[in-house]
Amino acid sequence: MTDAPIATGWVDCHAHLLAGVDDGPQTADESLTMLADAAAGGTRTLFITSHLDERYPWSAQRDDDLSRAFDRLLELGATVPRCPALRMGYELAPRPGTVEFRADPARWRLPGTDVVLVDGPDDIPMEHDTGILDYVDRVLAAGLRPVVAHPERRAFLFPGDRAFADALKTKGALLQVDSGALLGFDGPAVEAEAHRLLDEGLVDLVASDAHEPGEGDLRPVHRHLRQRIGDRCESLFTGTHLEER
Ligand SMILES: [Fe+2]
């Protein structure tokens, strides 16, 4: 695992590419296609952020499984032209009382950064939503910065709730919006909330949150944002906000 500064170029800080370890790809062929998608799309650094959540809790066995799967992904990447630099990370669902919640948040830091990717709101399973604000505090107290994934999904269940994203920003969390949400793949309520967050300047990062072939190419969402907000979109892709403070 490298701790070197991240390379210049587009950074995708949230993607599921390890075969058979979570709800991402299930076969090596799918992983390979997703690497090719990211490479073709111009991603230069790709964080592989496997789930630690209700469905896939941390254990020593899971840790071994993820490490082995990441080694296999590195082997696949060696065959992909212009493959992004791959870094192994986690998307941590903040569930109070669990081993991963109580662990030093530095354990879950994205390599080469001072950020921890915190699984954000969702429609299902939702069990960890109540822990998000507490875990944000925990990450900040450890001297790290929380990146909260897909805050726009709050609109699945609480359309019009502006307080949640505001509370996250006030605490000092970075907000990461999914490319699919901006492109409308998660439905109109989530799409509208993603754009509301963007228009109000609350978004720090755009990531693919890719789970399957076709989702790891950032060019479509970049085109969409160029048309919508022009140059202001560039820093959402370049990893500027991930550079260690
Ligand atoms: Fe994810």
CSV table of C-alpha atoms and ligand atoms in Angstrom, one decimal:
chain,number,residue,atom,x,y,z
A,1,MET,CA,0.0,0.0,0.0
A,2,THR,CA,1.5,3.4,-1.0
A,3,ASP,CA,1.3,6.6,1.0
A,4,ALA,CA,2.8,8.7,-1.8
A,5,PRO,CA,1.0,11.9,-2.7
A,6,ILE,CA,-1.6,11.3,-5.3
A,7,ALA,CA,-0.7,11.8,-9.0
A,8,THR,CA,-1.9,14.8,-11.0
A,9,GLY,CA,-5.0,14.2,-13.1
A,10,TRP,CA,-8.5,12.9,-12.3
A,11,VAL,CA,-9.0,11.1,-9.1
A,12,ASP,CA,-11.9,8.8,-8.4
A,13,CYS,CA,-12.0,8.4,-4.6
A,14,HIS,CA,-14.9,6.0,-4.4
A,15,ALA,CA,-15.3,2.8,-6.5
A,16,HIS,CA,-16.0,-0.9,-6.0
A,17,LEU,CA,-13.8,-3.0,-8.3
A,18,LEU,CA,-12.7,-6.0,-6.3
A,19,ALA,CA,-14.3,-9.2,-7.6
A,20,GLY,CA,-16.6,-11.1,-5.3
A,21,VAL,CA,-16.0,-9.1,-2.1
A,22,ASP,CA,-19.1,-6.9,-1.9
A,23,ASP,CA,-21.9,-5.7,-4.2
A,24,GLY,CA,-19.4,-4.6,-6.8
A,25,PRO,CA,-18.2,-6.9,-9.7
A,26,GLN,CA,-18.4,-10.6,-9.1
A,27,THR,CA,-15.8,-11.8,-11.7
A,28,ALA,CA,-12.3,-10.9,-12.7
A,29,ASP,CA,-13.6,-10.2,-16.2
A,30,GLU,CA,-16.0,-7.5,-14.8
A,31,SER,CA,-13.2,-6.0,-12.7
A,32,LEU,CA,-11.0,-5.9,-15.8
A,33,THR,CA,-13.7,-4.1,-17.8
A,34,MET,CA,-14.1,-1.6,-15.1
A,35,LEU,CA,-10.4,-0.9,-15.0
A,36,ALA,CA,-10.5,-0.3,-18.7
A,37,ASP,CA,-13.5,2.0,-18.3
A,38,ALA,CA,-11.6,4.1,-15.7
A,39,ALA,CA,-8.5,4.2,-17.8
A,40,ALA,CA,-10.4,5.2,-21.0
A,41,GLY,CA,-12.2,7.9,-19.0
A,42,GLY,CA,-9.0,9.5,-17.9
A,43,THR,CA,-8.9,8.6,-14.2
A,44,ARG,CA,-5.3,8.7,-13.0
A,45,THR,CA,-5.8,7.6,-9.4
A,46,LEU,CA,-8.5,5.2,-8.4
A,47,PHE,CA,-9.3,4.4,-4.8
A,48,ILE,CA,-10.8,0.9,-4.4
A,49,THR,CA,-13.2,1.5,-1.6
A,50,SER,CA,-14.8,-1.8,-0.5
A,51,HIS,CA,-17.8,-1.8,1.8
A,52,LEU,CA,-17.5,-2.3,5.5
A,53,ASP,CA,-21.1,-2.3,6.6
A,54,GLU,CA,-24.1,-4.3,7.8
A,55,ARG,CA,-23.7,-6.7,5.0
A,56,TYR,CA,-19.9,-6.9,4.9
A,57,PRO,CA,-18.6,-6.2,8.5
A,58,TRP,CA,-14.9,-6.0,9.2
A,59,SER,CA,-13.2,-9.2,10.4
A,60,ALA,CA,-9.6,-10.4,10.1
A,61,GLN,CA,-10.8,-12.9,7.5
A,62,ARG,CA,-12.4,-10.0,5.5
A,63,ASP,CA,-9.2,-8.0,5.7
A,64,ASP,CA,-7.3,-10.9,4.3
A,65,ASP,CA,-9.9,-11.5,1.5
A,66,LEU,CA,-9.8,-7.8,0.5
A,67,SER,CA,-6.0,-7.7,0.5
A,68,ARG,CA,-5.8,-10.8,-1.7
A,69,ALA,CA,-8.5,-9.4,-4.1
A,70,PHE,CA,-6.6,-6.1,-4.3
A,71,ASP,CA,-3.4,-8.0,-5.2
A,72,ARG,CA,-5.3,-9.7,-8.0
A,73,LEU,CA,-6.7,-6.4,-9.2
A,74,LEU,CA,-3.1,-5.0,-9.4
A,75,GLU,CA,-2.2,-8.0,-11.6
A,76,LEU,CA,-5.2,-7.2,-13.9
A,77,GLY,CA,-4.2,-3.5,-13.9
A,78,ALA,CA,-0.8,-4.4,-15.2
A,79,THR,CA,-2.5,-5.5,-18.5
A,80,VAL,CA,-4.6,-2.4,-19.0
A,81,PRO,CA,-3.1,0.5,-21.0
A,82,ARG,CA,-2.9,3.7,-19.0
A,83,CYS,CA,-4.4,2.0,-16.0
A,84,PRO,CA,-4.9,4.4,-13.1
A,85,ALA,CA,-2.7,4.1,-10.0
A,86,LEU,CA,-4.7,1.9,-7.7
A,87,ARG,CA,-5.0,2.4,-4.0
A,88,MET,CA,-6.8,0.2,-1.6
A,89,GLY,CA,-9.3,1.8,0.7
A,90,TYR,CA,-12.7,1.3,2.4
A,91,GLU,CA,-16.1,2.8,2.5
A,92,LEU,CA,-17.0,2.6,6.1
A,93,ALA,CA,-20.6,2.5,7.3
A,94,PRO,CA,-20.6,4.2,10.7
A,95,ARG,CA,-22.4,1.8,13.0
A,96,PRO,CA,-21.8,2.6,16.6
A,97,GLY,CA,-20.6,-0.3,18.7
A,98,THR,CA,-18.9,-2.2,15.9
A,99,VAL,CA,-15.2,-3.0,15.7
A,100,GLU,CA,-14.7,-0.7,12.8
A,101,PHE,CA,-16.5,2.2,14.4
A,102,ARG,CA,-14.4,1.9,17.6
A,103,ALA,CA,-11.1,1.5,15.7
A,104,ASP,CA,-8.7,4.4,15.2
A,105,PRO,CA,-10.2,6.2,12.2
A,106,ALA,CA,-6.7,6.4,10.8
A,107,ARG,CA,-7.1,2.6,10.1
A,108,TRP,CA,-9.6,3.5,7.3
A,109,ARG,CA,-7.8,6.5,5.8
A,110,LEU,CA,-7.5,6.6,2.0
A,111,PRO,CA,-3.7,6.0,1.4
A,112,GLY,CA,-1.8,9.2,0.7
A,113,THR,CA,-4.5,11.4,2.1
A,114,ASP,CA,-5.9,12.5,5.4
A,115,VAL,CA,-9.5,11.5,4.6
A,116,VAL,CA,-11.8,8.7,5.6
A,117,LEU,CA,-14.6,7.8,3.2
A,118,VAL,CA,-17.8,7.5,5.2
A,119,ASP,CA,-20.8,5.7,3.7
A,120,GLY,CA,-23.6,8.3,3.5
A,121,PRO,CA,-27.4,8.1,3.4
A,122,ASP,CA,-29.1,5.4,1.5
A,123,ASP,CA,-32.6,3.9,0.9
A,124,ILE,CA,-31.5,0.5,2.1
A,125,PRO,CA,-30.2,-0.7,4.5
A,126,MET,CA,-30.3,2.7,6.3
A,127,GLU,CA,-29.2,1.1,9.6
A,128,HIS,CA,-26.1,3.2,9.8
A,129,ASP,CA,-27.6,6.5,8.9
A,130,THR,CA,-28.0,7.6,12.5
A,131,GLY,CA,-24.3,7.1,13.1
A,132,ILE,CA,-23.1,9.4,10.4
A,133,LEU,CA,-22.9,12.6,12.3
A,134,ASP,CA,-21.3,10.9,15.3
A,135,TYR,CA,-18.7,9.3,13.1
A,136,VAL,CA,-17.9,12.5,11.4
A,137,ASP,CA,-17.1,13.9,14.9
A,138,ARG,CA,-14.9,10.9,15.6
A,139,VAL,CA,-12.9,11.3,12.4
A,140,LEU,CA,-12.4,15.0,13.0
A,141,ALA,CA,-11.3,14.4,16.6
A,142,ALA,CA,-8.6,12.0,15.2
A,143,GLY,CA,-7.2,14.9,13.2
A,144,LEU,CA,-8.6,13.5,9.9
A,145,ARG,CA,-11.2,14.7,7.4
A,146,PRO,CA,-14.4,12.8,6.7
A,147,VAL,CA,-15.6,12.5,3.2
A,148,VAL,CA,-19.3,11.6,3.3
A,149,ALA,CA,-20.4,9.7,0.2
A,150,HIS,CA,-23.6,10.4,-1.7
A,151,PRO,CA,-25.3,12.9,0.7
A,152,GLU,CA,-27.8,13.4,-2.1
A,153,ARG,CA,-29.4,10.0,-1.3
A,154,ARG,CA,-31.0,11.6,1.7
A,155,ALA,CA,-33.6,12.6,-0.8
A,156,PHE,CA,-34.7,9.0,-1.2
A,157,LEU,CA,-36.5,9.2,2.1
A,158,PHE,CA,-36.4,12.8,3.2
A,159,PRO,CA,-36.9,15.0,0.1
A,160,GLY,CA,-36.4,18.6,1.0
A,161,ASP,CA,-34.3,18.0,4.1
A,162,ARG,CA,-31.6,20.5,3.8
A,163,ALA,CA,-30.5,20.3,7.4
A,164,PHE,CA,-28.6,17.1,7.0
A,165,ALA,CA,-26.1,18.3,4.4
A,166,ASP,CA,-25.8,21.6,6.2
A,167,ALA,CA,-24.9,19.9,9.5
A,168,LEU,CA,-22.3,17.8,7.8
A,169,LYS,CA,-20.7,20.9,6.2
A,170,THR,CA,-20.8,22.8,9.4
A,171,LYS,CA,-19.0,20.1,11.2
A,172,GLY,CA,-16.2,20.1,8.6
A,173,ALA,CA,-17.1,17.1,6.4
A,174,LEU,CA,-16.4,17.0,2.7
A,175,LEU,CA,-19.3,16.0,0.6
A,176,GLN,CA,-18.9,13.6,-2.3
A,177,VAL,CA,-21.7,13.3,-4.9
A,178,ASP,CA,-22.0,10.3,-7.1
A,179,SER,CA,-21.7,10.7,-10.9
A,180,GLY,CA,-24.8,8.5,-11.4
A,181,ALA,CA,-26.9,10.8,-9.2
A,182,LEU,CA,-25.9,13.8,-11.2
A,183,LEU,CA,-26.8,12.0,-14.4
A,184,GLY,CA,-30.2,11.0,-13.1
A,185,PHE,CA,-29.6,7.3,-12.7
A,186,ASP,CA,-30.9,7.4,-9.1
A,187,GLY,CA,-34.2,9.0,-9.9
A,188,PRO,CA,-35.4,12.6,-10.1
A,189,ALA,CA,-35.4,13.4,-6.3
A,190,VAL,CA,-31.8,12.3,-5.8
A,191,GLU,CA,-30.8,14.1,-9.1
A,192,ALA,CA,-32.4,17.3,-7.9
A,193,GLU,CA,-30.7,17.1,-4.5
A,194,ALA,CA,-27.3,16.4,-6.1
A,195,HIS,CA,-27.7,19.5,-8.3
A,196,ARG,CA,-29.0,21.6,-5.3
A,197,LEU,CA,-25.9,20.7,-3.3
A,198,LEU,CA,-23.7,21.5,-6.4
A,199,ASP,CA,-25.4,24.9,-7.1
A,200,GLU,CA,-25.1,25.9,-3.4
A,201,GLY,CA,-21.3,25.2,-3.5
A,202,LEU,CA,-21.6,22.4,-0.9
A,203,VAL,CA,-20.0,19.6,-3.1
A,204,ASP,CA,-16.2,18.9,-2.7
A,205,LEU,CA,-15.8,15.8,-4.8
A,206,VAL,CA,-17.5,13.9,-7.6
A,207,ALA,CA,-16.8,10.1,-7.7
A,208,SER,CA,-18.1,7.2,-9.7
A,209,ASP,CA,-19.1,4.9,-6.8
A,210,ALA,CA,-18.8,2.4,-9.7
A,211,HIS,CA,-20.2,-1.1,-8.9
A,212,GLU,CA,-20.4,-2.6,-12.4
A,213,PRO,CA,-19.0,-2.2,-15.9
A,214,GLY,CA,-20.0,1.0,-17.5
A,215,GLU,CA,-20.0,3.1,-14.3
A,216,GLY,CA,-16.3,3.9,-13.9
A,217,ASP,CA,-15.8,6.3,-16.8
A,218,LEU,CA,-16.0,9.9,-15.5
A,219,ARG,CA,-16.2,11.6,-18.9
A,220,PRO,CA,-20.0,11.7,-19.1
A,221,VAL,CA,-20.4,13.4,-15.7
A,222,HIS,CA,-17.5,15.8,-16.5
A,223,ARG,CA,-19.2,16.8,-19.7
A,224,HIS,CA,-22.5,17.3,-17.9
A,225,LEU,CA,-20.8,19.5,-15.2
A,226,ARG,CA,-18.7,21.5,-17.8
A,227,GLN,CA,-22.0,22.5,-19.5
A,228,ARG,CA,-23.6,23.3,-16.2
A,229,ILE,CA,-21.0,25.1,-14.1
A,230,GLY,CA,-18.0,25.5,-16.5
A,231,ASP,CA,-14.5,25.7,-15.0
A,232,ARG,CA,-15.7,25.5,-11.5
A,233,CYS,CA,-16.2,21.7,-12.0
A,234,GLU,CA,-12.6,20.9,-12.5
A,235,SER,CA,-11.6,20.9,-8.8
A,236,LEU,CA,-14.3,18.3,-8.2
A,237,PHE,CA,-12.3,15.8,-10.3
A,238,THR,CA,-8.6,16.6,-9.7
A,239,GLY,CA,-8.4,15.4,-6.1
A,240,THR,CA,-7.4,18.9,-5.0
A,241,HIS,CA,-9.6,18.5,-1.9
A,242,LEU,CA,-7.9,15.2,-1.1
A,243,GLU,CA,-4.4,16.6,-0.7
A,244,GLU,CA,-3.3,16.3,2.9
A,245,ARG,CA,-3.7,19.4,5.0
B,1,FE,FE,-19.9,2.9,-2.5
